XYZ file of N, CA and C in Angstrom:
582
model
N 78.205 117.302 103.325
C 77.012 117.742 104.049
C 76.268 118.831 103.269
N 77.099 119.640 102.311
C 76.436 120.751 101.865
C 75.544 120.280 100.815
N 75.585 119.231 99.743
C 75.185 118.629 99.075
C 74.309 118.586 98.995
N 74.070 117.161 100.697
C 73.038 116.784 101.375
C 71.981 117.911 101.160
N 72.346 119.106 102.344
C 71.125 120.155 102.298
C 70.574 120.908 100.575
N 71.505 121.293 99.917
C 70.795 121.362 98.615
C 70.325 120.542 98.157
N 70.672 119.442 97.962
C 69.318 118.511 97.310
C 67.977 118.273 98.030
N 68.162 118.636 99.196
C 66.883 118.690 100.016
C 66.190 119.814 99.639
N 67.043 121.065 99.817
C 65.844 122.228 99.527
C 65.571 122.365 98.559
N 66.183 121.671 97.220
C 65.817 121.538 95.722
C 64.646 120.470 95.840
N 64.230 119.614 96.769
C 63.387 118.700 96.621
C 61.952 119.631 96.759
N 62.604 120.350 97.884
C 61.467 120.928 98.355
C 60.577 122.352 98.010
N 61.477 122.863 97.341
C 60.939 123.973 96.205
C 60.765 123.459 95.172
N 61.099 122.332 94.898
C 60.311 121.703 93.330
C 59.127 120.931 93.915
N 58.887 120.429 94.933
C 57.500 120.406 95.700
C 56.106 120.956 95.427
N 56.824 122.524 96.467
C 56.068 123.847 96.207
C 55.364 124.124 95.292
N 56.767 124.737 94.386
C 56.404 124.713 92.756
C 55.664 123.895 92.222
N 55.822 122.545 92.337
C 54.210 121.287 91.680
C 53.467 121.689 92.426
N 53.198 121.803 93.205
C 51.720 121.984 94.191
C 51.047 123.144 93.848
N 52.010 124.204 93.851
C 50.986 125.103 93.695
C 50.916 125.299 92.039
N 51.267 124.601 91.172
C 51.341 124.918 89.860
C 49.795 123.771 89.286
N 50.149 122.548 90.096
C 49.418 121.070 89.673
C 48.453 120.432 90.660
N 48.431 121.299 92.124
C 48.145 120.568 93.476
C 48.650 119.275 93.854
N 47.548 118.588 95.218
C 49.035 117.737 95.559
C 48.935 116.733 94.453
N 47.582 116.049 93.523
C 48.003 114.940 93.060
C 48.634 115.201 92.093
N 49.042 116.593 91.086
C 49.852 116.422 90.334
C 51.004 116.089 90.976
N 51.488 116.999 91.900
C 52.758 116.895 92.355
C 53.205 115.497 92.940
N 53.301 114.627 91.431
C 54.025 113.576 91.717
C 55.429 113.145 92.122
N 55.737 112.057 92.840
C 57.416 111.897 93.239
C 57.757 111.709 91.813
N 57.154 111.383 90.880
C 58.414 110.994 89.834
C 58.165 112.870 88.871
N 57.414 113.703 89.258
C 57.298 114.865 88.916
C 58.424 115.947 89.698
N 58.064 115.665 90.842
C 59.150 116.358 91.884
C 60.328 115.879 91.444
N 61.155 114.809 91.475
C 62.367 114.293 91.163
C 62.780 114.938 89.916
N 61.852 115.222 89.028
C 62.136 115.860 87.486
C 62.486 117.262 87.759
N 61.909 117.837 88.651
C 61.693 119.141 88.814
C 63.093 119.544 89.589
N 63.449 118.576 90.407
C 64.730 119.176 91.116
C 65.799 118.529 90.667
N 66.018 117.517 89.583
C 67.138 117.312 89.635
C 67.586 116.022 89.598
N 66.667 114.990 90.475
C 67.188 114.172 91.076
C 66.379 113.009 90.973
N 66.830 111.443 91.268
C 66.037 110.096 90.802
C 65.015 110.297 92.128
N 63.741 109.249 92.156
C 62.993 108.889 93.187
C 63.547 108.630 94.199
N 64.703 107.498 93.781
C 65.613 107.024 95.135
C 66.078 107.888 96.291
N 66.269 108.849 95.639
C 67.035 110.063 95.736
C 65.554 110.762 97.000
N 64.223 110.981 96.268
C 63.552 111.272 97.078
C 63.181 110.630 98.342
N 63.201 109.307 98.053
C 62.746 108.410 99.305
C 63.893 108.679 100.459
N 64.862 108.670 99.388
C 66.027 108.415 100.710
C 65.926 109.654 101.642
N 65.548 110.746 101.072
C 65.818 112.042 101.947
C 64.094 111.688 103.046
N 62.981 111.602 102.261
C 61.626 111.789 102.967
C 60.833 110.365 102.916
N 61.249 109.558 102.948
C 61.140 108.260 103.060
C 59.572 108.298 102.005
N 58.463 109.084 101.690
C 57.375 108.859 100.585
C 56.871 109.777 100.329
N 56.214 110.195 99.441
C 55.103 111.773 99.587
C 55.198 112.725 100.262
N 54.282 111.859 101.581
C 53.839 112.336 102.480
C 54.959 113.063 103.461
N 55.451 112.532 103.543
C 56.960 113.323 104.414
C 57.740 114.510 103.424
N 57.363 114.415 101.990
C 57.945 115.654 101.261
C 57.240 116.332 101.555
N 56.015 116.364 101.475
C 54.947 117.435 101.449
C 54.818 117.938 102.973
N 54.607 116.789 103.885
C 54.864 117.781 105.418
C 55.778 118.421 105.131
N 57.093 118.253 105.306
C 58.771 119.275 104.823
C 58.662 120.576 104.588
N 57.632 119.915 103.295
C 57.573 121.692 102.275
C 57.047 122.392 102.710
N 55.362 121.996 103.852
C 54.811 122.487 104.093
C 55.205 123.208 105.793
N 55.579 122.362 106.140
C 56.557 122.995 107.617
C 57.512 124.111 106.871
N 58.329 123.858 105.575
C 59.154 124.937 105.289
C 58.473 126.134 105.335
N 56.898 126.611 104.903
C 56.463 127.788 104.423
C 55.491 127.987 105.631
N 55.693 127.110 106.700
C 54.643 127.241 107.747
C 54.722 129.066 108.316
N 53.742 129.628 108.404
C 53.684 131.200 108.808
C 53.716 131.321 110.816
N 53.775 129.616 110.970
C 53.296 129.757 112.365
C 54.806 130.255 113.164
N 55.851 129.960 113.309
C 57.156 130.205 114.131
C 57.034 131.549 113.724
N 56.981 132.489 112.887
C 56.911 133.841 112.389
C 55.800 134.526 114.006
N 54.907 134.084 113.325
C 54.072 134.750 114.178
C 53.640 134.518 115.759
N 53.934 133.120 116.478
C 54.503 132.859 117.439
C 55.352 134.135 118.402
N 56.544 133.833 117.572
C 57.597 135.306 117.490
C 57.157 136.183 117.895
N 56.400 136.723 116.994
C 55.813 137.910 117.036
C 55.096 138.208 118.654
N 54.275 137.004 118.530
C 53.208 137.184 120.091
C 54.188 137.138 121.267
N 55.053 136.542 121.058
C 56.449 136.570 122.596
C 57.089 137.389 122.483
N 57.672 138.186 121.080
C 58.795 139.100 121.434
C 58.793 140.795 121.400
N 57.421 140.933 120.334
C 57.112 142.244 119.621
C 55.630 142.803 120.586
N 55.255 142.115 121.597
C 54.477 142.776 122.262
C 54.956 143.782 123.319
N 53.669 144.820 123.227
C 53.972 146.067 124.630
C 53.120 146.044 125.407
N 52.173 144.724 125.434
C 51.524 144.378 126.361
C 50.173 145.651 126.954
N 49.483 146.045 125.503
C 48.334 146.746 125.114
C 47.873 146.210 123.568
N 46.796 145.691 124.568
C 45.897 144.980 124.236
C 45.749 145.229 122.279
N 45.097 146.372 122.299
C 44.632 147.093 120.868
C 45.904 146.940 119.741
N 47.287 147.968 120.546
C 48.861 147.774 119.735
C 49.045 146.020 119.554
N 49.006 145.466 120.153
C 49.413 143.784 120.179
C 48.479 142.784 119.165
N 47.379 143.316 119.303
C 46.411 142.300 118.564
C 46.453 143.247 116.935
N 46.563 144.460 116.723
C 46.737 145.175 115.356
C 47.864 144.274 114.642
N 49.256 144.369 115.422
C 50.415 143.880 115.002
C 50.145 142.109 115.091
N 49.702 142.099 115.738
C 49.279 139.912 115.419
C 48.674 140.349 113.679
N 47.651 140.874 113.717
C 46.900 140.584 112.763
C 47.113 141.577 110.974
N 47.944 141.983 111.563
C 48.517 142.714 109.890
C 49.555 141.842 109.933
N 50.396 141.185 110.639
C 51.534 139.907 110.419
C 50.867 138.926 109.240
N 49.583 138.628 110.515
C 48.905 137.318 109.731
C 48.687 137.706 108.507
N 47.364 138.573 108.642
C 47.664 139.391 107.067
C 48.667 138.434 105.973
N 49.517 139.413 106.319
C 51.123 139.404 105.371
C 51.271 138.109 104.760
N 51.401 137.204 106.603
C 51.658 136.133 106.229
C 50.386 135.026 104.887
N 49.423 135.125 105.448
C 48.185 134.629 104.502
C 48.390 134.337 103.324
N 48.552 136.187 103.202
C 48.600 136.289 101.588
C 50.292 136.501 100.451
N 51.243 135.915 101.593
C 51.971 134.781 101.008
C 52.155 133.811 100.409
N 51.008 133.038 101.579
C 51.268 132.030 100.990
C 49.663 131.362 100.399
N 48.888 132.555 99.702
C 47.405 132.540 99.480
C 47.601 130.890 98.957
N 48.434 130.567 97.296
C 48.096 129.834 96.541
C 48.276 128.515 97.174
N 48.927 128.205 98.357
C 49.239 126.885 99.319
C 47.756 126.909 99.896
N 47.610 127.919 100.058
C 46.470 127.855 101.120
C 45.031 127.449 100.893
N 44.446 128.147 99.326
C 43.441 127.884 98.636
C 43.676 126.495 98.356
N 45.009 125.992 97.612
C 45.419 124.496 97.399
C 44.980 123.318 98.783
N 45.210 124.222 99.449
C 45.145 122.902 101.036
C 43.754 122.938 101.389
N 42.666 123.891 101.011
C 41.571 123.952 101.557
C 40.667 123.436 100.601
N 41.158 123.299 99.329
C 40.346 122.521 98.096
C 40.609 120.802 98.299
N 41.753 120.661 98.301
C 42.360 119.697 98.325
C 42.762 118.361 99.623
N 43.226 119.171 100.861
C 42.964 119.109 102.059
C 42.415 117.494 102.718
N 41.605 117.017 101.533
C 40.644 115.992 102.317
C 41.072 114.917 101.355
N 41.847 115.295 100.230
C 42.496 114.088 99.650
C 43.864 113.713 100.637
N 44.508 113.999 101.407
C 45.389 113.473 102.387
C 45.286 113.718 103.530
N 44.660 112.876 104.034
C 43.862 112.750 105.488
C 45.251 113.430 106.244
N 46.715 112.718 105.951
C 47.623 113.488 106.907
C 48.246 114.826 106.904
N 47.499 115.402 105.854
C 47.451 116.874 105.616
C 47.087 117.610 106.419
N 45.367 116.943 106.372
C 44.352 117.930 106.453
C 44.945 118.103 108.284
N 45.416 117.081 108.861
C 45.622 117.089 110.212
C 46.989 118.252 110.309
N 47.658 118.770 109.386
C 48.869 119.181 109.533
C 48.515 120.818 109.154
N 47.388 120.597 108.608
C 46.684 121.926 107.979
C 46.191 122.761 109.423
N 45.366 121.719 110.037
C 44.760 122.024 111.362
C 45.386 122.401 112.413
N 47.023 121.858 112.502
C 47.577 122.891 113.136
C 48.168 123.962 113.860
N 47.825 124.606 112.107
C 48.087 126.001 111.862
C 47.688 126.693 113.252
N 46.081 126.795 112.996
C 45.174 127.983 113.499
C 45.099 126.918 115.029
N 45.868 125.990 115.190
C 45.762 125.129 116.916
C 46.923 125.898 117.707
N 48.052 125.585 117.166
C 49.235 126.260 117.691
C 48.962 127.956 117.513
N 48.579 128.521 116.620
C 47.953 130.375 117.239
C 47.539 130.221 117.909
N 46.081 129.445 117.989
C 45.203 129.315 119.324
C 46.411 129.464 121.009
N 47.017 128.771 120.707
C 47.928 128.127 121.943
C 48.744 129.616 122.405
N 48.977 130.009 121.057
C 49.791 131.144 121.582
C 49.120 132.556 121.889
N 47.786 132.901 121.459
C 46.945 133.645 121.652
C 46.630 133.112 123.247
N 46.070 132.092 123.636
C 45.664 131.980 124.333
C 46.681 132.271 125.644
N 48.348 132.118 125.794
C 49.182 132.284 126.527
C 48.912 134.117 126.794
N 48.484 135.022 125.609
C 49.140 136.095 125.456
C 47.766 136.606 126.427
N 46.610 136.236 126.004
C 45.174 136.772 126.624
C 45.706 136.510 128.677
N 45.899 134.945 128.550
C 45.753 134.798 130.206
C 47.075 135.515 130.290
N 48.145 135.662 129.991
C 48.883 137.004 130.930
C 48.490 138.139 131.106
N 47.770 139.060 129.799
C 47.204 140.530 130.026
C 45.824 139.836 131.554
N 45.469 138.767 131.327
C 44.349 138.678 132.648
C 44.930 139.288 133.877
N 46.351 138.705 133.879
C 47.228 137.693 134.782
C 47.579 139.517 135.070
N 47.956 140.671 134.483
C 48.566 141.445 134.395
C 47.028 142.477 135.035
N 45.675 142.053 134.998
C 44.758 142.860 135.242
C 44.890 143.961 134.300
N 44.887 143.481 133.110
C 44.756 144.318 131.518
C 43.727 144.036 130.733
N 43.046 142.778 131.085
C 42.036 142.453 129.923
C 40.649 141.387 130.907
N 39.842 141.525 130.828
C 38.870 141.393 131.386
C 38.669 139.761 131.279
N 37.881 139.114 132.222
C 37.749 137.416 132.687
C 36.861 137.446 131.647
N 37.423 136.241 130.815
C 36.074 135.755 129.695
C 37.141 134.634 129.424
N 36.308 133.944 128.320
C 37.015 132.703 127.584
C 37.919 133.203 126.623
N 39.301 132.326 126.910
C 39.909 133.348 126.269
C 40.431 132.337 124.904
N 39.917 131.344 125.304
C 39.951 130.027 124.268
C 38.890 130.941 122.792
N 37.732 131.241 122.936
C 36.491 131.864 122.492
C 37.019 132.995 121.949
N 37.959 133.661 122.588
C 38.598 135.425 122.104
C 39.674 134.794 120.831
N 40.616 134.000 121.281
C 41.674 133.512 120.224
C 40.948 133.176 119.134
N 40.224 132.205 119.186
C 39.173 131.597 117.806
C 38.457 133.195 117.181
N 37.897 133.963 117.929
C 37.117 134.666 117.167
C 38.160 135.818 116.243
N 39.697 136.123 117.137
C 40.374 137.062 116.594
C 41.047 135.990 115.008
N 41.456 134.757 115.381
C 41.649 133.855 113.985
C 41.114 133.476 112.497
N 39.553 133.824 113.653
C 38.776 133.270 112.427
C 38.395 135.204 111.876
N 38.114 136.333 112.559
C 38.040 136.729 111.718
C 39.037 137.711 111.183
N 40.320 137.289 111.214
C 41.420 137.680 110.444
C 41.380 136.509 108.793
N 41.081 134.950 109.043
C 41.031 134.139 108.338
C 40.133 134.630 106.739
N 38.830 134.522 107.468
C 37.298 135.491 106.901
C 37.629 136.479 106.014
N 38.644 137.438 106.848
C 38.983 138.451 105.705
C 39.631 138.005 104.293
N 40.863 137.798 104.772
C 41.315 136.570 103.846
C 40.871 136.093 103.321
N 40.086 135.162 103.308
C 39.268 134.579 102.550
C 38.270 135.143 101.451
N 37.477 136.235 102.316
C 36.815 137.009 101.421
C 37.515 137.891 100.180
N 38.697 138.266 100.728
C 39.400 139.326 99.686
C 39.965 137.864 98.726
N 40.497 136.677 99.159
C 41.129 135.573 98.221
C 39.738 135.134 96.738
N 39.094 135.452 97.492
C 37.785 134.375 96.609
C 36.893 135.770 95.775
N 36.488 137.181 96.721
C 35.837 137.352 96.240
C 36.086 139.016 95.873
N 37.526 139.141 96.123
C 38.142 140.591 95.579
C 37.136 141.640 96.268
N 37.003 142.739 95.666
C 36.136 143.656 95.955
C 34.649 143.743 96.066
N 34.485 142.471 95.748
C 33.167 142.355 95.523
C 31.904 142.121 96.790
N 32.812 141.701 97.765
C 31.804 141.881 98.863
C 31.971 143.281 100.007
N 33.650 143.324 99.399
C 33.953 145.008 100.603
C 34.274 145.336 99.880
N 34.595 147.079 99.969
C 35.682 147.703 99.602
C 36.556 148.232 100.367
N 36.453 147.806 101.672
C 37.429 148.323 103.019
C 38.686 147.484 102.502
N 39.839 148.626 102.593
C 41.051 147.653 102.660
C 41.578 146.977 103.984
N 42.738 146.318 103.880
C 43.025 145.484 104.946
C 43.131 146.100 106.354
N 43.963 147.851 105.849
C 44.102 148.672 107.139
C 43.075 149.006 107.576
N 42.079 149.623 107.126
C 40.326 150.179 107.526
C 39.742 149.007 108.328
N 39.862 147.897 107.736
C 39.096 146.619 108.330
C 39.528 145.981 109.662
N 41.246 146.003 109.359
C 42.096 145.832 110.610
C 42.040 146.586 111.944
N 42.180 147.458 111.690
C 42.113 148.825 112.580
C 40.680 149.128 113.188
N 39.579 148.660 112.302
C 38.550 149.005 112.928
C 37.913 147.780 113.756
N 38.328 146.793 113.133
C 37.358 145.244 114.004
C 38.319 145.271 115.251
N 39.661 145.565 115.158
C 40.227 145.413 116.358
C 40.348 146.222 117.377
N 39.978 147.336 117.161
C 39.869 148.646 117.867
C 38.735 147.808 118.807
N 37.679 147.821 118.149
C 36.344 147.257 118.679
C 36.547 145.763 119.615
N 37.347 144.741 118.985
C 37.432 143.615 119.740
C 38.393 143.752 121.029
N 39.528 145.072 120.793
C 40.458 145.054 121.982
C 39.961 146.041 122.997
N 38.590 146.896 122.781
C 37.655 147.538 123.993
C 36.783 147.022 124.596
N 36.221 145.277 123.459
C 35.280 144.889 124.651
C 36.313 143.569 125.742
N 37.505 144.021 125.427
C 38.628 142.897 126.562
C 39.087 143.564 127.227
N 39.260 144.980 127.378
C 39.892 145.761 128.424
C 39.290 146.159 129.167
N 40.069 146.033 130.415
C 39.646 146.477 131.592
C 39.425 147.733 131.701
């Protein structure tokens, strides 16, 4: 059995490693198989084609169960403390895994069953943002609005940042992550409180 699991996670960090070295079309099965070790056969048999390696790898480095976590276990159920700590996680998490990420958003539309696996990401936050908003409601902590509308806007502009610092360094801010963090959320967790 132990075998079993190392040759799997050797499949799947020699994955990684092609992808983010070659993207996905370098990261061929007969490239991956070179990379870890092991024949094609060898790959099929574990992920039956590609596409099932690459979900794998990509479920392996998924940031979402992390931060999930986070929204169920590490809250004190204030508003401002809860959404800071969501969003310096994400942060963290992001720019982990920047070079997957730039890779999936260039690339993304060459595997239609990606791009759906890409999407998600920021669906399941949604889901869990959205649990965390209707309890502070539920708790008469945070004020009646859409809270579908609050999750998207706290995602996208944690994403935005990201993005901007990935693509365009200093060149459009010079606020670092804490200044930027601290201040958009200060602001977004006073116009939700009661």
């Amino acid at each position: 059995m132990k075998a079993h699991i190392d040759t799997r996670e050797r499949i799947l960090q020699a994955t990684l490693k092609l992808i983010r070295q070659k993207g996905f079309k370098g990261a061929t099965t007969r490239a991956i198989a070179q990379e870890s070790g092991v024949n094609e056969v060898t790959l099929f048999r574990h992920f039956k084609n590609k596409k099932g390696i690459v979900k794998a790898a990509f479920d392996k480095v998924s940031y979402v169960p992390t931060l999930s976590r986070a929204i169920k276990e590490k809250v004190e159920w204030n508003l401002a403390k809860d959404l800071l700590m969501f969003s310096k996680l994400y942060q963290q998490l992001l720019n982990q895994n920047r070079d997957l990420i730039i890779i999936s958003l260039k690339e993304g539309d060459l595997f239609p069953e990606l791009e759906q696996q890409i999407a998600n990401i920021p669906r399941q936050l949604k889901e869990n943002l959205i649990e965390y908003f209707n309890t502070m409601r539920e708790k008469g902590m945070m004020i009646d609005t859409n809270v579908e509308a609050q999750a998207m806007a706290l995602i996208w502009m944690n994403f935005g940042f990201f993005m901007s610092q990935s693509n365009h360094g200093t060149q459009v801010t010079y606020l670092t992550e804490e200044e930027f963090l601290k201040n958009t959320i200060d602001v977004f967790a006073r116009g939700l409180t009661l």
